[in-house]
Amino acid sequence: MSETDLRSAIAREMPGVRADLERLIRIPGIAFDGFDHSHVERSAEAVAELLRGCGLDTQIVRHGGQPAVIGRKAAPAGAPTVLLYAHHDVQPVGDPALWTNDPFEPTERDGRLYARGAADDKAGVLAHVAALRAFGDRLPVGVVVFVEGEEEYGSDSLDAIIQAHLDELRSDVIVIADSSNWDIGTPALTTSLRGIVNLFAEVKVLKSAVHSGMFGGPVPDALTTLARLLSTLHDENGEVAVDGLIGREGASVDYSEDRFRLEAGVLDGVRLTGHGTITDRLWTKPAIAVLGIDAPRTSEAANALQPSAKAKISLRLAPGDDPKSAYAAIRAHLEKFVPWGARIEVTLEAGGAPCVIDATGPAFEAARAAFASAWDGAQPVDMGMGGSIPFIATFQELFPQAAILVTGVEDPHAAAHAPDESLHLGEFERACLAEALLLKNVAETLTE
């Protein structure tokens, strides 16, 4: 099919693709503990139905965790096989009061579709479906569509699924549709991602709570102790102050502070932390955030010294660092700097490796040409990502000969993981067209 044919086909398919996206969004498939996982099952069934409708031999698989979906269509003689990845599970919505509308009822406003999962990553699933529908029975490559069911929860069973279906997933090109574009109107390939280590730090100072008036003064309370400990993770300028973590400079993309502040929603007067360019601080240096603290609610707090306090800490690793050594470094820091002789217990929740992708070669040039065509001549940016997709390192290890293309349907205003997550509908259509053109270009470039 020609580019003109594919443009017409994508335009023809978009109303149905959007309708199917909205149906998928309405299924609240959250893989976290404490949620109704029957919805994740329903979501997997819906994805499987979509893939079967594209003519793929489809199965729902699991290995101890939530259901994933694998759909396959064999390659024409001599043609390459492309693996198309996305995930159908979503983040919890948090406080529903912070959403303008029901998080699972897709609502269009100003050219954007608002709902949980609209951008991350159910639109990634439907981008794959749109490309397949555009070709119909004239698909020029083999495809394996792999849609995971617990990516937001940490991909605990992903390695087992890949190992169990290694031959089915083997491919020449891997497209991971779970990242972002540089801006509205400017596509991107993600070529580096930070890793992640999540851990808990709990301090203990008393056998039980005691009266704050009778014992306050000589006795340190656990919340103050924890606060002082957490403050040692950064220096006075907000730079990470943990020895042993890797960081570097060198990101070349221009990202102005004004644009960053606007996209992040930083309040006027709040200074940014750390030093170096915005892209260095986001992509090639470590970052530490306190995600939560177990403590009494202020409305319920008694006049008592708390005996213990616990924090969840998230460490983002720069490319080149290792989760095991990074965890050892932050654990050693916390144990060294805990004040006043308080007892401390540090436990690892989960970790994932960072990655760097060598974005050279025919598959990457095929992708860049596809993006430039879909975005009417706008050249794609090679960008880093401050977030983490740890399983990319797994794909790199298990499929060393495959070209890994990290793409996505998000933009800087998508608010993934936050209230009022949204998808720019115009950019979504461009992403669908870009994927169809990518399959066409890969077929022309890599077919023997």
PDB file of C-alpha atoms in Angstrom, residues 5-15 17 130-131 134 429-430 432-433 436:
ATOM      1  CA  ASP A   5      -3.487   4.628   0.560  1.00  0.00           C
ATOM      2  CA  LEU A   6      -2.473   4.424   4.201  1.00  0.00           C
ATOM      3  CA  ARG A   7      -3.446   8.024   4.911  1.00  0.00           C
ATOM      4  CA  SER A   8      -6.901   7.350   3.492  1.00  0.00           C
ATOM      5  CA  ALA A   9      -7.194   4.070   5.381  1.00  0.00           C
ATOM      6  CA  ILE A  10      -6.251   5.613   8.735  1.00  0.00           C
ATOM      7  CA  ALA A  11      -8.715   8.472   8.217  1.00  0.00           C
ATOM      8  CA  ARG A  12     -11.406   5.911   7.386  1.00  0.00           C
ATOM      9  CA  GLU A  13     -10.651   3.775  10.451  1.00  0.00           C
ATOM     10  CA  MET A  14     -10.332   6.518  13.076  1.00  0.00           C
ATOM     11  CA  PRO A  15     -14.026   6.764  14.062  1.00  0.00           C
ATOM     12  CA  VAL A  17     -10.747   3.159  16.522  1.00  0.00           C
ATOM     13  CA  ALA A 130      -5.410   1.186  13.827  1.00  0.00           C
ATOM     14  CA  ALA A 131      -2.254   0.323  11.891  1.00  0.00           C
ATOM     15  CA  ALA A 134      -5.346   0.158   7.796  1.00  0.00           C
ATOM     16  CA  GLU A 429      -4.325  10.112  14.598  1.00  0.00           C
ATOM     17  CA  ARG A 430      -0.806  11.126  13.587  1.00  0.00           C
ATOM     18  CA  CYS A 432      -1.668   5.807  14.214  1.00  0.00           C
ATOM     19  CA  LEU A 433      -0.584   6.926  10.742  1.00  0.00           C
ATOM     20  CA  ALA A 436       1.235   2.212   9.684  1.00  0.00           C
TER      21      ALA A 436
END
